[in-house]
Short mmCIF file of C-alpha atoms in Angstrom, two decimals:
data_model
loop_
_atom_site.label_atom_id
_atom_site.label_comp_id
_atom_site.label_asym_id
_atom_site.label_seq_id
_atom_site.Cartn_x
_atom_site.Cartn_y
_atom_site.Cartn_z
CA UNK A 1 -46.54 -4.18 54.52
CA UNK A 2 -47.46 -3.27 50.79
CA UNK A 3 -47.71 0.48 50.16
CA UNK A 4 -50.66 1.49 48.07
CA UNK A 5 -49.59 3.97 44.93
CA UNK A 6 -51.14 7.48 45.69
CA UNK A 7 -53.04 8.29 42.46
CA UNK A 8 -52.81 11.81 40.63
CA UNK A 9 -54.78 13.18 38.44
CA UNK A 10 -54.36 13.23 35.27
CA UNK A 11 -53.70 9.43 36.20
CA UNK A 12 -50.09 8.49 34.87
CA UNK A 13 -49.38 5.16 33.83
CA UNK A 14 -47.66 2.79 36.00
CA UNK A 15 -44.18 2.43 34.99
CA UNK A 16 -42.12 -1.02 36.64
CA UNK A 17 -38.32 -0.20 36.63
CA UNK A 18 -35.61 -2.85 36.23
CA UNK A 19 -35.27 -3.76 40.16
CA UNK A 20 -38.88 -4.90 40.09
CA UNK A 21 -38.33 -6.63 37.06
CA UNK A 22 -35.35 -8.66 38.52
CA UNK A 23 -37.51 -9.22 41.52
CA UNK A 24 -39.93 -11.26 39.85
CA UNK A 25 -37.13 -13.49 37.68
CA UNK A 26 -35.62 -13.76 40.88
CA UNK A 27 -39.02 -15.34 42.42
CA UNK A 28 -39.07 -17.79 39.37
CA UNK A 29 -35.90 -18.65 39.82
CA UNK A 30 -36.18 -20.12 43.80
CA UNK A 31 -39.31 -21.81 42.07
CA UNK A 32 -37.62 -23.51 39.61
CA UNK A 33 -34.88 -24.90 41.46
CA UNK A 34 -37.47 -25.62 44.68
CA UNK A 35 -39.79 -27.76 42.46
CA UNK A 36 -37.03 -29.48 40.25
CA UNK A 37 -36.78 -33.01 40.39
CA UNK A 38 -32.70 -33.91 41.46
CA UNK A 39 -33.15 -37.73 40.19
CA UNK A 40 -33.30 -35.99 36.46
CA UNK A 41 -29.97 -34.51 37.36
CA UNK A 42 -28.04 -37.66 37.62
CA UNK A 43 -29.62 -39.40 34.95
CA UNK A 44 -29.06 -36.57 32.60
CA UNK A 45 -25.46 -36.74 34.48
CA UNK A 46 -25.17 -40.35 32.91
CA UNK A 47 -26.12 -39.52 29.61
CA UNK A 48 -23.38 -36.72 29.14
CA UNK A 49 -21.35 -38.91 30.99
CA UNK A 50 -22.38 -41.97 28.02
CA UNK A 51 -22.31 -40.13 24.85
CA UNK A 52 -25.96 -40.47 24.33
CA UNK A 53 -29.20 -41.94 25.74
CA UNK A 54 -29.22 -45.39 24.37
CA UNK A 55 -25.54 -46.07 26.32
CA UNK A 56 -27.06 -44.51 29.25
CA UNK A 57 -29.92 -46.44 29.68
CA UNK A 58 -27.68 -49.17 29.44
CA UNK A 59 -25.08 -47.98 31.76
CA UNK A 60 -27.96 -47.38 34.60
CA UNK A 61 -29.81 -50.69 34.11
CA UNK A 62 -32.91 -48.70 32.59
CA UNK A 63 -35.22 -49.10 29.33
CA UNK A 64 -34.33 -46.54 26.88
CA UNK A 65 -37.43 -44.81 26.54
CA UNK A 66 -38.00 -43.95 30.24
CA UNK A 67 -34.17 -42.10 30.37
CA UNK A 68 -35.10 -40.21 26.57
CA UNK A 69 -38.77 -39.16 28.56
CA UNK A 70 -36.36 -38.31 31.62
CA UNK A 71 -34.30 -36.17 29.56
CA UNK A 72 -37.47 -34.74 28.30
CA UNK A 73 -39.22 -33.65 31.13
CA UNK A 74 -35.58 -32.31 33.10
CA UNK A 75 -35.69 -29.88 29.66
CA UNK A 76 -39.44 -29.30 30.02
CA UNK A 77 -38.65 -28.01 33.83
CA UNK A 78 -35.61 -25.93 32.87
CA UNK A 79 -37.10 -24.77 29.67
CA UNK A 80 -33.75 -24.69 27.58
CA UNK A 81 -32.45 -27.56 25.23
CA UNK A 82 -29.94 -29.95 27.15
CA UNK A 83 -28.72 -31.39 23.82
CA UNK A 84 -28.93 -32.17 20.55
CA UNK A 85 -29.83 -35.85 18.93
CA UNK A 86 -29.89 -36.62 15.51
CA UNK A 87 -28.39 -38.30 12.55
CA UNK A 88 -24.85 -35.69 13.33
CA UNK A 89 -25.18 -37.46 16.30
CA UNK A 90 -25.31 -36.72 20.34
CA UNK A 91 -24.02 -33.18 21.29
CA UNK A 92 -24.62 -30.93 24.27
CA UNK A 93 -25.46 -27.63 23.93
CA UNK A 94 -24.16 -24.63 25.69
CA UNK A 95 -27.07 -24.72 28.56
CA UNK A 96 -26.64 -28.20 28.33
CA UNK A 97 -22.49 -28.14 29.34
CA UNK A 98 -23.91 -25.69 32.48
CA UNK A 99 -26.53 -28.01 33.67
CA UNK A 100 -23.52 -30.67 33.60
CA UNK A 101 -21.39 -29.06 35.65
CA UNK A 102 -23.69 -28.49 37.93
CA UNK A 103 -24.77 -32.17 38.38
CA UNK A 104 -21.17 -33.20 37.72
CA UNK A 105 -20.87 -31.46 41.34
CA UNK A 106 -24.20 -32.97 42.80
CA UNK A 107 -22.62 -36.68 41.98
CA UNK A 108 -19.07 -35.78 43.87
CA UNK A 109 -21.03 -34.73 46.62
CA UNK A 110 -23.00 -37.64 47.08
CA UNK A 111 -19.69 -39.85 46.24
CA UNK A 112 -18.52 -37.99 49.79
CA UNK A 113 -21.54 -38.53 52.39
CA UNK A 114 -20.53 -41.96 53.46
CA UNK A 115 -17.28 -40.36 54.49
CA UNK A 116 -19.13 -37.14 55.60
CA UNK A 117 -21.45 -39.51 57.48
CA UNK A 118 -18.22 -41.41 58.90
CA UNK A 119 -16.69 -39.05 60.33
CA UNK A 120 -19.49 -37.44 62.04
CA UNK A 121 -20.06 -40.98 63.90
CA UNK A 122 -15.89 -40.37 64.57
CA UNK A 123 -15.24 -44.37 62.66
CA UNK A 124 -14.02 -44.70 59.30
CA UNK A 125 -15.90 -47.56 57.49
CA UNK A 126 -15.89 -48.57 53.75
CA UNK A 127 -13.72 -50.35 51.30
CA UNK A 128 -10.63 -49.34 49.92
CA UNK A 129 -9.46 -50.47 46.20
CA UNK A 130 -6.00 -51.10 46.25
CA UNK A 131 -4.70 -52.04 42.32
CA UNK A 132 -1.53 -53.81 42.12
CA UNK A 133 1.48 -54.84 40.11
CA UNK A 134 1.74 -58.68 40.15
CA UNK A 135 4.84 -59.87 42.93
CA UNK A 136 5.66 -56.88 44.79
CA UNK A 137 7.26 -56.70 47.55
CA UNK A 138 7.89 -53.47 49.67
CA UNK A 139 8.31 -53.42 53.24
CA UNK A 140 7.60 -49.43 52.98
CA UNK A 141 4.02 -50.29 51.46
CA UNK A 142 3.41 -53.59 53.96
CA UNK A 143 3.87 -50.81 57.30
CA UNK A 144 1.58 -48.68 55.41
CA UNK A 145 -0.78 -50.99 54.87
CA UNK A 146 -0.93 -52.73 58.50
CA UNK A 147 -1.20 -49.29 60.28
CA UNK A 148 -4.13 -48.57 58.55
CA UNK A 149 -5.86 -51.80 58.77
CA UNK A 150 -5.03 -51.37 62.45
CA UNK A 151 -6.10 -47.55 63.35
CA UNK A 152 -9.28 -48.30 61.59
CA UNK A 153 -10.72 -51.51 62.17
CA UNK A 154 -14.40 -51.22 60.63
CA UNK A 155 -11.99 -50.60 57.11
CA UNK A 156 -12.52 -53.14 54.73
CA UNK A 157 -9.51 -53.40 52.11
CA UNK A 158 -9.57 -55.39 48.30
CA UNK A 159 -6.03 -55.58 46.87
CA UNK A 160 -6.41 -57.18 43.25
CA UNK A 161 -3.59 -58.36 41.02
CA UNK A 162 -3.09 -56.89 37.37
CA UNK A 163 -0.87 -55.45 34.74
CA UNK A 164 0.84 -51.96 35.67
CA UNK A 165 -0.80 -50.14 32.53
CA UNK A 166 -4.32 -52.24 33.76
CA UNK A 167 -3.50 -50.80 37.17
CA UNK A 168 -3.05 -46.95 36.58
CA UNK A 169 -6.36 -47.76 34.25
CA UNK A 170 -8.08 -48.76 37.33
CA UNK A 171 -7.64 -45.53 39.18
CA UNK A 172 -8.10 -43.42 36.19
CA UNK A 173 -11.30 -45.37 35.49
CA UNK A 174 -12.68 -45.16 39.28
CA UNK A 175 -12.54 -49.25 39.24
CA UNK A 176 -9.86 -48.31 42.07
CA UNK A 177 -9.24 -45.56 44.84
CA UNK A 178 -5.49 -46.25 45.00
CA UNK A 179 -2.77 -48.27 42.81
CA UNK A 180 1.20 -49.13 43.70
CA UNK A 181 2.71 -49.51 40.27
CA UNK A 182 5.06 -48.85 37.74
CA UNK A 183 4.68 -45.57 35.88
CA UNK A 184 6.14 -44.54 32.47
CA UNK A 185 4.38 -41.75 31.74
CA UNK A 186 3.20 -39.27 34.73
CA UNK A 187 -0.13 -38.34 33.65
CA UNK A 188 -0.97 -34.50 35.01
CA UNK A 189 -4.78 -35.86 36.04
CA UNK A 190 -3.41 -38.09 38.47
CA UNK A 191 -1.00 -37.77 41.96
CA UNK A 192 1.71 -39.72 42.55
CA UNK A 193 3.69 -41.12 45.56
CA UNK A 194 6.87 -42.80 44.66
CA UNK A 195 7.55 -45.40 47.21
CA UNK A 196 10.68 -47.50 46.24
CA UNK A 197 12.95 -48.87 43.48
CA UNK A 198 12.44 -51.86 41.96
CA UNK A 199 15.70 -52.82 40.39
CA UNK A 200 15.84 -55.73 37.60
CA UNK A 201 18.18 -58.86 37.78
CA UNK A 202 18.39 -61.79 34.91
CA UNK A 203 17.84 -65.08 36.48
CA UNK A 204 18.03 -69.01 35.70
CA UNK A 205 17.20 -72.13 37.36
CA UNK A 206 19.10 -75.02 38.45
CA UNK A 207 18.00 -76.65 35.21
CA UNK A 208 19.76 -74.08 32.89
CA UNK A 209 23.30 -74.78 31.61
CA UNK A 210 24.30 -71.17 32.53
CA UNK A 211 23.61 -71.87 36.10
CA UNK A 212 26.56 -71.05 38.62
CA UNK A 213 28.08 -68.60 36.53
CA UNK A 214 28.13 -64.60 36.51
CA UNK A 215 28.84 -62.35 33.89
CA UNK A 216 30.38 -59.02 33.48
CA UNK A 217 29.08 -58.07 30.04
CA UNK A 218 25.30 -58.56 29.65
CA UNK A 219 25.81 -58.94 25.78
CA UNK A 220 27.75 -62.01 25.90
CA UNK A 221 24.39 -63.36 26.71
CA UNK A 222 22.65 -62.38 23.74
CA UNK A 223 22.68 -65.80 21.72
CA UNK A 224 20.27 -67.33 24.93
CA UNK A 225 17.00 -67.70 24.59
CA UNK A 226 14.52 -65.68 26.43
CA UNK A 227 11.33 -65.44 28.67
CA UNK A 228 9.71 -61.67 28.61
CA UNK A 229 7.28 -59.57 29.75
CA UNK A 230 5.79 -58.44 27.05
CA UNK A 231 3.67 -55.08 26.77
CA UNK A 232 3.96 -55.15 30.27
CA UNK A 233 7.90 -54.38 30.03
CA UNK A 234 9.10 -51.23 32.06
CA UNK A 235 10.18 -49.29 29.22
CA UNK A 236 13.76 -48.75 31.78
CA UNK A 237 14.10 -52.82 30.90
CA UNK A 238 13.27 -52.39 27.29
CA UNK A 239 16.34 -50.33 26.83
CA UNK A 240 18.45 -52.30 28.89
CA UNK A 241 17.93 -55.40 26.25
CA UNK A 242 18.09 -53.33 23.65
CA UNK A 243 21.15 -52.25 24.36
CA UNK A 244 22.97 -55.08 24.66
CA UNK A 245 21.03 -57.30 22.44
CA UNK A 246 19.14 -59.71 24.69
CA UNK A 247 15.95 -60.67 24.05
CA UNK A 248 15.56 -61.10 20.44
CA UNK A 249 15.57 -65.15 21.46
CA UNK A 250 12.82 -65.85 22.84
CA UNK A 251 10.49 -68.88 24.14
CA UNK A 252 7.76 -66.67 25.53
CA UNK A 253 6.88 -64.90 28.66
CA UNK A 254 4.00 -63.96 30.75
CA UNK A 255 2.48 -60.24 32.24
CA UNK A 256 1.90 -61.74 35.57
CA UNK A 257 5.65 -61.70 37.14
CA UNK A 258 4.72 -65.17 39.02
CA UNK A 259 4.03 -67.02 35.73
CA UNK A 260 7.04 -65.48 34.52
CA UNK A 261 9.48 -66.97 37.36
CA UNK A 262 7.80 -70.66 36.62
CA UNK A 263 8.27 -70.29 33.09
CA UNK A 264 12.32 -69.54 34.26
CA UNK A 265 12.40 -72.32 36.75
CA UNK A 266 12.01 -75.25 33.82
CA UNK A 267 15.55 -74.34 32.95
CA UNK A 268 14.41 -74.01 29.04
CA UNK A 269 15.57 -69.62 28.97
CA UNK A 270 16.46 -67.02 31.09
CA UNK A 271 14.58 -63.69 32.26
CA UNK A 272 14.67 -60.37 34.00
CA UNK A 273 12.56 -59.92 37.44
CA UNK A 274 12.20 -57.66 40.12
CA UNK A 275 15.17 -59.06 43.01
CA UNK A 276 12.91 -58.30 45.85
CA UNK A 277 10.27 -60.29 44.70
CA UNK A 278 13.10 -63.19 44.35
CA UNK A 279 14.95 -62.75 47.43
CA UNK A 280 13.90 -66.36 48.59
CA UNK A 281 14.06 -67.74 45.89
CA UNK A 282 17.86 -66.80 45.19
CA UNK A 283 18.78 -67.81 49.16
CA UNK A 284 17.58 -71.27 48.11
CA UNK A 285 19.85 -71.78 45.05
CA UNK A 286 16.08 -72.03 43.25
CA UNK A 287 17.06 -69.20 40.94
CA UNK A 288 20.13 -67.85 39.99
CA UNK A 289 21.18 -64.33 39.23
CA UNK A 290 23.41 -63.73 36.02
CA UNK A 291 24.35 -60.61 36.00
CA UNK A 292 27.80 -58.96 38.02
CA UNK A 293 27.24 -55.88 35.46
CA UNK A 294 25.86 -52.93 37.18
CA UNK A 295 23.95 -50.70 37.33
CA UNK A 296 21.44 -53.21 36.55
CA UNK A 297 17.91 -51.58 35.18
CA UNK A 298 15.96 -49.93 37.82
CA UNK A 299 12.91 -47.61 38.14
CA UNK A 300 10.29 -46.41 40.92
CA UNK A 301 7.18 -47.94 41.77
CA UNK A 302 4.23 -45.51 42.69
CA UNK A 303 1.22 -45.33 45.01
CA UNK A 304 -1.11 -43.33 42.45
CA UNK A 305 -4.63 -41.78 43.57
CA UNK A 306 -6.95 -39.39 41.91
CA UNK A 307 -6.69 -35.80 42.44
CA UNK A 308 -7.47 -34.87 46.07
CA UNK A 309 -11.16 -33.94 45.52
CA UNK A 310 -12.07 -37.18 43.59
CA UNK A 311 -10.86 -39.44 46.19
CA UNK A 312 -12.78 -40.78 49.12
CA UNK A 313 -11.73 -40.85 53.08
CA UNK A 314 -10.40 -44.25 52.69
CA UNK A 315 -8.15 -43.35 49.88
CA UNK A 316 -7.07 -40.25 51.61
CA UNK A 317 -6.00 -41.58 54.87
CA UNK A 318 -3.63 -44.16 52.78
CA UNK A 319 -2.14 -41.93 50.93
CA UNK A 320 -1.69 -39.52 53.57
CA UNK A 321 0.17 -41.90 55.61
CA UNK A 322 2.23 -43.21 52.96
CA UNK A 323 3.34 -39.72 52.73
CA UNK A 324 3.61 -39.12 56.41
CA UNK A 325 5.51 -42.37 56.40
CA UNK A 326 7.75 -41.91 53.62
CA UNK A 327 8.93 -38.59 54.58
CA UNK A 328 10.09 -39.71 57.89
CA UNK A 329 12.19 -42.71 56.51
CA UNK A 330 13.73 -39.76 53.95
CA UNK A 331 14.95 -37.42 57.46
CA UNK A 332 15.95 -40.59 59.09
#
């Protein structure tokens, strides 16, 4: 109930203190927010996200004017400039950097109600992204791998092929929830899982004059010509060479560590690969390792993911059995 003011004479004016004051903001506030339109969050979400509102309207499939009037009418709503465009260029301002986080927040959320949703129904559905180094071979990963496919049978899983700097690239871009690579650099955004070592042997093929013979000191091969991996190189097998002068012979190479092995198998140079991802190969006399130096170059291969919060049930439930997984075979 509203109390009436008793009224005095002489009649006073009516004074409103600060609590009534906040009162009313307060009521403009719920307004604000009750009436606001959420789709002018994400695309103003995309622009920040762009660098501007001609890349956004790209990004989202959309004609450039509708996303500038979109960004026009989300300021007209809030009443406070979002940004700034002009010939300095795109720049948010300070309310704009708060409006941002804010629907920064909104998108993660949304990213998480399929696997909100899946869990309710108690089934996990969706894809997982796996990113991989070309020709590895892990029975650690492959027993990760099948008990998931197997707990959770709605699960769909990709695994695609690629470079291990195009692979960490993939995660870090969100073009993949998970990715079992090489790492040379740990970078502090991402989390890593180290799941084996992959340990480098030089190989020929039947067809290579050096085949059948073993050698103590890597530099005596140094005068042989070579088959490399390029920019693709662990940076462990890069020092290795350098050290004893191999390499700087070469007849070419490839990234993709299958390309590499045919290029060995013509017999025409000689080149480092992984020796699980040869094992067959060297039972069958195909290819032939070199090397009775040791140790031979070696370095871990990781499962990377996205920070906890960024990643979605599917991702999670690998990487949390990897871990489960990986731990146990450490006690064992």
């Amino acid at each position: 109930m509203v109390m009436q003011p008793v009224l005095q004479e002489p009649l006073q004016p009516v004074r409103i203190d600060a609590p009534a004051m906040a009162g009313g903001n307060m009521v403009r506030q719920n307004l604000l927010w009750r009436r606001l339109d959420w789709n002018l969050m994400r695309v103003f979400y995309e622009i920040v996200q762009n660098g501007g509102v001609t890349a956004a309207a790209r990004a989202m499939n959309r004609q450039q004017p509708a996303t500038s009037q979109a960004l026009a009418r989300l300021e007209d709503q809030l009443g406070v400039a979002l940004c700034e465009r002009g010939p300095g260029g795109f720049a948010v301002t300070e309310e704009g950097e708060i409006i941002f986080r804010i629907a920064s927040e909104m998108v993660e959320l949304m990213r998480h109600a399929p696997d909100l949703l899946t869990q309710a129904a108690g089934t996990v559905r969706g894809m997982l992204r796996i990113s991989m180094m070309s020709s590895t071979r892990s029975r650690d990963f492959d027993e990760i791998l099948t008990a998931i496919m197997r707990r959770h049978r709605h699960l769909e899983i990709t695994v695609d092929l690629a470079p291990w700097r195009s692979a960490l690239d993939a995660v870090q871009n969100g073009d993949a929830d998970l990715a079992v690579t090489y790492v040379q650099i740990l970078d502090p955004s991402l989390t890593y899982q180290p799941v084996f070592h992959e340990v480098q042997q030089l190989y020929c093929s039947p067809l290579h004059p050096l085949y059948g013979g073993r050698f103590d000191d890597p530099g005596a091969l140094a005068n042989e010509y070579f088959f490399l991996t390029g920019r693709d190189e662990p940076v462990e097998m890069t020092n290795f060479r350098l050290q004893f002068g191999l390499g700087t012979l070469t007849r070419g190479g490839s990234e993709d560590l299958g390309e590499l092995k045919r290029l060995i198998l013509t017999g025409t140079g000689i080149g480092f690969l992984p020796s699980l991802t040869v094992m067959e190969e060297v039972n069958q006399r195909t290819l032939w390792p070199l090397l009775s130096y040791g140790p031979l170059p070696s370095y871990p291969v990781h499962l990377v993911a996205r920070p906890q919060a960024m990643r979605s049930l599917p991702a999670q439930l690998f990487f949390d059995e990897a871990r489960r997984r990986l731990r146990a075979r450490r006690q064992d």
